[in-house]
Coordinates of C-alpha atoms in Angstrom, one line a residue:
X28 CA -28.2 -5.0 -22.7
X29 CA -27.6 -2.1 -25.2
X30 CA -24.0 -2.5 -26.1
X31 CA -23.5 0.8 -26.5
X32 CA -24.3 1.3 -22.9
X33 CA -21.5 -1.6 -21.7
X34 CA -19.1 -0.8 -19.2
X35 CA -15.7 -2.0 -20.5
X36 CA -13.0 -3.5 -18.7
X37 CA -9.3 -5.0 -18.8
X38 CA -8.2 -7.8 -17.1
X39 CA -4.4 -8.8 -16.6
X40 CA -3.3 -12.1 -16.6
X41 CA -6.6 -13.3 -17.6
X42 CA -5.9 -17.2 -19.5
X43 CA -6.3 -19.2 -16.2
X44 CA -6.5 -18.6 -12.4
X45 CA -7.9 -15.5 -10.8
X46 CA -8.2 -13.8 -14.3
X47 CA -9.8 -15.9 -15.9
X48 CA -12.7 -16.3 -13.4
X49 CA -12.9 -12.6 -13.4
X50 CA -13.0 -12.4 -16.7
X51 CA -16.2 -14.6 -16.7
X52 CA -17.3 -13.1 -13.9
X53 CA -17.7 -9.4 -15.4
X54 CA -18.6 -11.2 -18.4
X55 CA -21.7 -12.3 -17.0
X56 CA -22.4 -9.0 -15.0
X57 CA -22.7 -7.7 -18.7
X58 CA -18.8 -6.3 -19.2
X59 CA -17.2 -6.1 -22.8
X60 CA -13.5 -7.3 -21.6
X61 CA -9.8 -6.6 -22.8
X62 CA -7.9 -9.8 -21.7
X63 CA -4.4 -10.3 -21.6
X64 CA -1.7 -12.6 -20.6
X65 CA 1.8 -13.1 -21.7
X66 CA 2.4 -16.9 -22.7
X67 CA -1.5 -19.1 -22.9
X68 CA -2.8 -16.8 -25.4
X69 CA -4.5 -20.5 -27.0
X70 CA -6.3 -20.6 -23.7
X71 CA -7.0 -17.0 -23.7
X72 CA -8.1 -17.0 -26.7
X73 CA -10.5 -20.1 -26.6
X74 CA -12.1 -18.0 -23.2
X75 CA -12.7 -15.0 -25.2
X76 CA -14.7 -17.5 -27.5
X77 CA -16.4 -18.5 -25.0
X78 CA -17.3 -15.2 -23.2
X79 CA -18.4 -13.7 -26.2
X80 CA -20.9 -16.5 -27.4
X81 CA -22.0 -17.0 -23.3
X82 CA -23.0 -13.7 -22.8
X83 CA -23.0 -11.4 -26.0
X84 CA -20.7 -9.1 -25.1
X85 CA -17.2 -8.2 -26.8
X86 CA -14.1 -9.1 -26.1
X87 CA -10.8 -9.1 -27.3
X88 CA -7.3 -10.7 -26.3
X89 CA -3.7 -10.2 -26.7
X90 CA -0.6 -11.7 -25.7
X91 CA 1.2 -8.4 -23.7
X92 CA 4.3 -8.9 -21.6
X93 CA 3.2 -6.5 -18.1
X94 CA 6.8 -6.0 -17.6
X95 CA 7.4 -4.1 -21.4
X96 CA 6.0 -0.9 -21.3
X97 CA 6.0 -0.6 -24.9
X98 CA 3.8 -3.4 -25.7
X99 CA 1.3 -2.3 -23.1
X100 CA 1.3 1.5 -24.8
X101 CA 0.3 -0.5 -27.9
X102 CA -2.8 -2.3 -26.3
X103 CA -4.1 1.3 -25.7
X104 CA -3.9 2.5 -29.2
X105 CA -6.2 -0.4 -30.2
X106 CA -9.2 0.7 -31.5
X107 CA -11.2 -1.4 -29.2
X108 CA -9.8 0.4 -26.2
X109 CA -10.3 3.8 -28.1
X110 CA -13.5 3.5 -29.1
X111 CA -14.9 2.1 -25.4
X112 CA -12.9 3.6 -23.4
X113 CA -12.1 2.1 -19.9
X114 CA -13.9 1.7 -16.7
X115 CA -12.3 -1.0 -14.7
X116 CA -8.9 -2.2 -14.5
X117 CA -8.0 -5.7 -12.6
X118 CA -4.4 -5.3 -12.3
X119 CA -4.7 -9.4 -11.9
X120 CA -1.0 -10.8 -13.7
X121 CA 1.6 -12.1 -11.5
X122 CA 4.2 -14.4 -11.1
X123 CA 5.9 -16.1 -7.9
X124 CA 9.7 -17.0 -7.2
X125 CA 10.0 -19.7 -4.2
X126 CA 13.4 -19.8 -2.6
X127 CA 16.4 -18.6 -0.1
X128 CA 16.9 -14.9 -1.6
X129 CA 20.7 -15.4 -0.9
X130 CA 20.6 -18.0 -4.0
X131 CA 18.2 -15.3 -6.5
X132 CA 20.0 -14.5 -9.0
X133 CA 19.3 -10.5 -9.8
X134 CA 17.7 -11.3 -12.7
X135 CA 14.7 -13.4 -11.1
X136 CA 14.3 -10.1 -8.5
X137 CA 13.8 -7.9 -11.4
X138 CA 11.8 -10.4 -13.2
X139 CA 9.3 -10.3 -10.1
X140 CA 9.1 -6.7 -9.8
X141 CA 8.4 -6.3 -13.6
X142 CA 5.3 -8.6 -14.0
X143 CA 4.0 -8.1 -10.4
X144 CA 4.5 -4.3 -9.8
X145 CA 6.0 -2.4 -12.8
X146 CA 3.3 -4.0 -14.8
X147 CA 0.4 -2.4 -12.1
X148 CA 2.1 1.0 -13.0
X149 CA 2.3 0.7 -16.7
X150 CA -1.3 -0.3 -17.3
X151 CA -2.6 2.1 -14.4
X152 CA -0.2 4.7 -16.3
X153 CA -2.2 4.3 -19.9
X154 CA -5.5 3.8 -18.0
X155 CA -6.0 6.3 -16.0
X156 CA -6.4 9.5 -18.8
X157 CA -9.2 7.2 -20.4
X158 CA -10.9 7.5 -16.8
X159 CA -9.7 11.2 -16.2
X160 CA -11.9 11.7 -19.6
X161 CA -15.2 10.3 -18.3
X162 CA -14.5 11.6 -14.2
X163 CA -14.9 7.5 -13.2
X164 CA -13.7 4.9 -13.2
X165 CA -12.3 1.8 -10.9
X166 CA -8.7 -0.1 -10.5
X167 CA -8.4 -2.9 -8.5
X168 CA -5.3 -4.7 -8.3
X169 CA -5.0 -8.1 -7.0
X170 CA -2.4 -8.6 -4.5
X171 CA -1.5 -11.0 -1.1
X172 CA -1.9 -11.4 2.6
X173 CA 2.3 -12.0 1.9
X174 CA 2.2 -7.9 1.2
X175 CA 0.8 -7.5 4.3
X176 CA 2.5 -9.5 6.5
X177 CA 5.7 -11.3 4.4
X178 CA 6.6 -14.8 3.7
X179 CA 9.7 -16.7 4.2
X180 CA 11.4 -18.3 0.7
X181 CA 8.9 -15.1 -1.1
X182 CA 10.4 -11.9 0.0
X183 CA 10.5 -10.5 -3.7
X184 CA 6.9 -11.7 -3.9
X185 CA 6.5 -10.3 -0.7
X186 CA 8.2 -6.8 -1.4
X187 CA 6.2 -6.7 -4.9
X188 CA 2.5 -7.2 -3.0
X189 CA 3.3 -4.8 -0.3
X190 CA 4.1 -2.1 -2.9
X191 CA 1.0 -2.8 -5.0
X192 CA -0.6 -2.0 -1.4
X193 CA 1.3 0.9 -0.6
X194 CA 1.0 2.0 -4.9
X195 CA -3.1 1.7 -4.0
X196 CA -3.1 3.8 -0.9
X197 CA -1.3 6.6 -2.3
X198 CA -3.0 6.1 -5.9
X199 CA -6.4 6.4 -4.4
X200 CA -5.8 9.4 -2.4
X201 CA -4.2 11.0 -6.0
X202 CA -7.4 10.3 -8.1
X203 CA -10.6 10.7 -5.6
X204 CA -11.0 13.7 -6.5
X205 CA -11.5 13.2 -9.9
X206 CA -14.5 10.3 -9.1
X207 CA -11.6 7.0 -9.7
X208 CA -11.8 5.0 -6.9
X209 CA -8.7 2.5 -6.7
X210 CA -8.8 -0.8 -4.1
X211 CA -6.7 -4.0 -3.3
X212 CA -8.0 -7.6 -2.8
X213 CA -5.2 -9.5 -0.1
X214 CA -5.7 -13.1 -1.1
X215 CA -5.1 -16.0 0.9
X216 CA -4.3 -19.2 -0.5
X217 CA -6.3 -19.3 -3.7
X218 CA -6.7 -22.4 -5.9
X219 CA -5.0 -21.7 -8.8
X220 CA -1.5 -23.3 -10.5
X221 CA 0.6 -20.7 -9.0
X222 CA 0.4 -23.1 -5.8
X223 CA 1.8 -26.3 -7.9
X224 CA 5.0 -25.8 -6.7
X225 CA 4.1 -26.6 -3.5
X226 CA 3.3 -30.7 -2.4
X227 CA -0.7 -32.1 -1.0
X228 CA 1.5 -32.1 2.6
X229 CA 2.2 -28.6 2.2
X230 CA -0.9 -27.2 1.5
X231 CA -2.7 -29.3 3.9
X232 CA -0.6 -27.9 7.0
X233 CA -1.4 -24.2 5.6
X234 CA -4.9 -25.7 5.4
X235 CA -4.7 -26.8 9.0
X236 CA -3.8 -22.7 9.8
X237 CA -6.8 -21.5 7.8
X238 CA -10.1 -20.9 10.5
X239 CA -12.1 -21.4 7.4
X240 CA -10.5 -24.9 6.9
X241 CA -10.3 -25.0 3.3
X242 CA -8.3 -22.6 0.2
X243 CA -10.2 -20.2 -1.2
X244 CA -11.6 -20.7 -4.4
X245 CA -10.9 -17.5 -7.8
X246 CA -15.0 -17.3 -8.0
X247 CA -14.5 -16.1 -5.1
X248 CA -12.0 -13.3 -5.6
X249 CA -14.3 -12.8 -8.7
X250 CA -17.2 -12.3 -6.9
X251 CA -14.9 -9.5 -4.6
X252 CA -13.7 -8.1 -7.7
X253 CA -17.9 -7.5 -8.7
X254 CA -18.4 -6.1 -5.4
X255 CA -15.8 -3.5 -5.5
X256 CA -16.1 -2.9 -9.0
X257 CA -19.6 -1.7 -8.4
X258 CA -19.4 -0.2 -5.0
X259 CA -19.5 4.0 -4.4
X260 CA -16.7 5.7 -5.4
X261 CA -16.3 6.9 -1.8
X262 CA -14.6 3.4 -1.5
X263 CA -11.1 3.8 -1.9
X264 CA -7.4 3.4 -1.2
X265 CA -8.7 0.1 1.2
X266 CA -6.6 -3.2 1.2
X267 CA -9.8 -5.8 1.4
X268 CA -8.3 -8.8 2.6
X269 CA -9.8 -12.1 1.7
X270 CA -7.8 -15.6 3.1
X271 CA -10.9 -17.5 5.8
X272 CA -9.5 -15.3 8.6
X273 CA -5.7 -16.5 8.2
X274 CA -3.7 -14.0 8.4

C-alpha cells in the first residue's frame, strides 16, 4: 500500500493486553500506529519493531502517562502526528483497583479516574481538531460490561467504565455531524494480566457464568476494534458489548 495513502492511528495502553493485539491488528489491516503506554515502553518498543518490519508500515512509541495532560499535549506536537494526522483513536489504557471502597485510600480513586477516564478525555481533547480538519474520523474507547452493570470490590473501576459509556454517548451525538463517529466495546473477561490478581478458582466460577464457557481472547476485541473502525459513520454513540453473552 502507498504510504502516503495510510490511515493513521493511536493506540493507548498498547505494550501488552488488549493494545497490543490491536496494535497488530490495525497493523496488519495496513495502519501506521502511535502507541503508547506508561511503564513497558521495552516491550512497546520491541512491538513497534516488530510491526514495522511485519507489515511495512510506520510506527512510533512513547512512554505517556494518560492521567498528565501535559505529556499527552506533547505527543500531539510530534511531527509524526502532525504530518499524518489522525483517523482512529483506541482509547485502550487502563488500570484496575480490587477491594472494599471503605479501605481506598483517595489517592487510589483518583488514580483510577486519571488513567481510565481523564485520560479518554485528554487524548479525545487533542484528537478530535486533527479529525475536525479532515470531516472523519473514528474513537473507540475500550471499556467493561462492570460500566454497564457494576461490580462488587470495583466500584471506581466500575464508576470510571460507566462514564467512558456515558462520555461516548454524549460525544457521539456532539461530533456526527461533522462525519466522527465515536463507539464503545463492553468487554467481558478478557485474557490479559489485568486478571492476575484474581486465582484459577476464581476465574473458573466466572467461567462457569459465561454461556460461551470460556474468557474471551484480545484478538478478539481486536478484531471488534477492525470492525468498528471501518464501519459507516452512521455508526455511532453505541456501547457494543462483547463478554459470550454474560452479562
Amino acid at each position: 500500500m502507498d504510504n502516503e495513502k495510510r490511515k493513521t492511528a493511536l493506540v493507548t495502553g498498547a505494550s501488552r493486553g488488549i493494545g497490543a493485539a490491536v496494535a497488530e491488528r490495525l497493523a496488519r489491516e495496513g495502519y501506521n500506529l502511535v502507541l503508547t503506554c506508561v511503564k513497558n515502553i521495552e516491550s512497546l518498543k520491541s512491538l513497534a519493531e516488530s510491526l514495522k518490519d511485519s507489515y511495512n508500515i510506520d510506527c512510533i512509541c512513547a512512554a505517556v502517562d494518560g492521567g498528565d495532560f501535559k505529556q499527552i499535549e506533547a505527543l500531539f506536537t510530534d511531527e509524526f502526528i502532525l504530518r499524518n494526522g489522525l483517523d482512529l483513536l483506541v482509547n485502550n489504557a487502563g488500570i484496575s483497583y480490587v477491594g472494599l471502597l471503605h479501605e481506598m485510600t483517595p489517592e487510589d480513586w483518583h488514580r483510577v479516574m486519571s488513567v481510565n477516564l481523564d485520560s479518554v478525555f485528554y487524548y479525545s481533547r487533542q484528537a478530535i481538531p486533527l479529525m475536525l480538519s479532515r470531516n472523519s474520523g473514528r474513537i473507540i474507547n475500550i471499556s467493561s460490561v462492570w460500566g454497564n452493570v457494576g461490580a462488587s470490590m470495583e466500584v471506581a473501576y466500575s464508576t470510571a467504565k460507566g462514564g467512558i459509556n456515558t462520555f461516548t454517548k454524549a460525544l457521539a451525538k456532539e461530533l456526527a455531524p461533522s462525519g466522527i463517529a465515536v463507539n464503545a466495546i463492553s468487554c467481558g473477561l478478557i485474557d490479559t494480566d489485568m486478571n492476575a490478581c484474581f486465582s484459577k478458582e476464581d476465574l473458573a466460577a466466572v467461567v462457569e457464568e459465561i454461556p460461551a464457557d470460556r474468557i474471551g481472547k484480545p484478538e478478539e476485541v481486536a478484531d471488534m476494534v477492525l470492525r468498528i473502525a471501518e464501519a459507516p459513520d452512521y455508526l455511532t454513540g453505541q456501547i457494543v458489548t462483547i463478554d459470550g453473552g454474560w452479562v
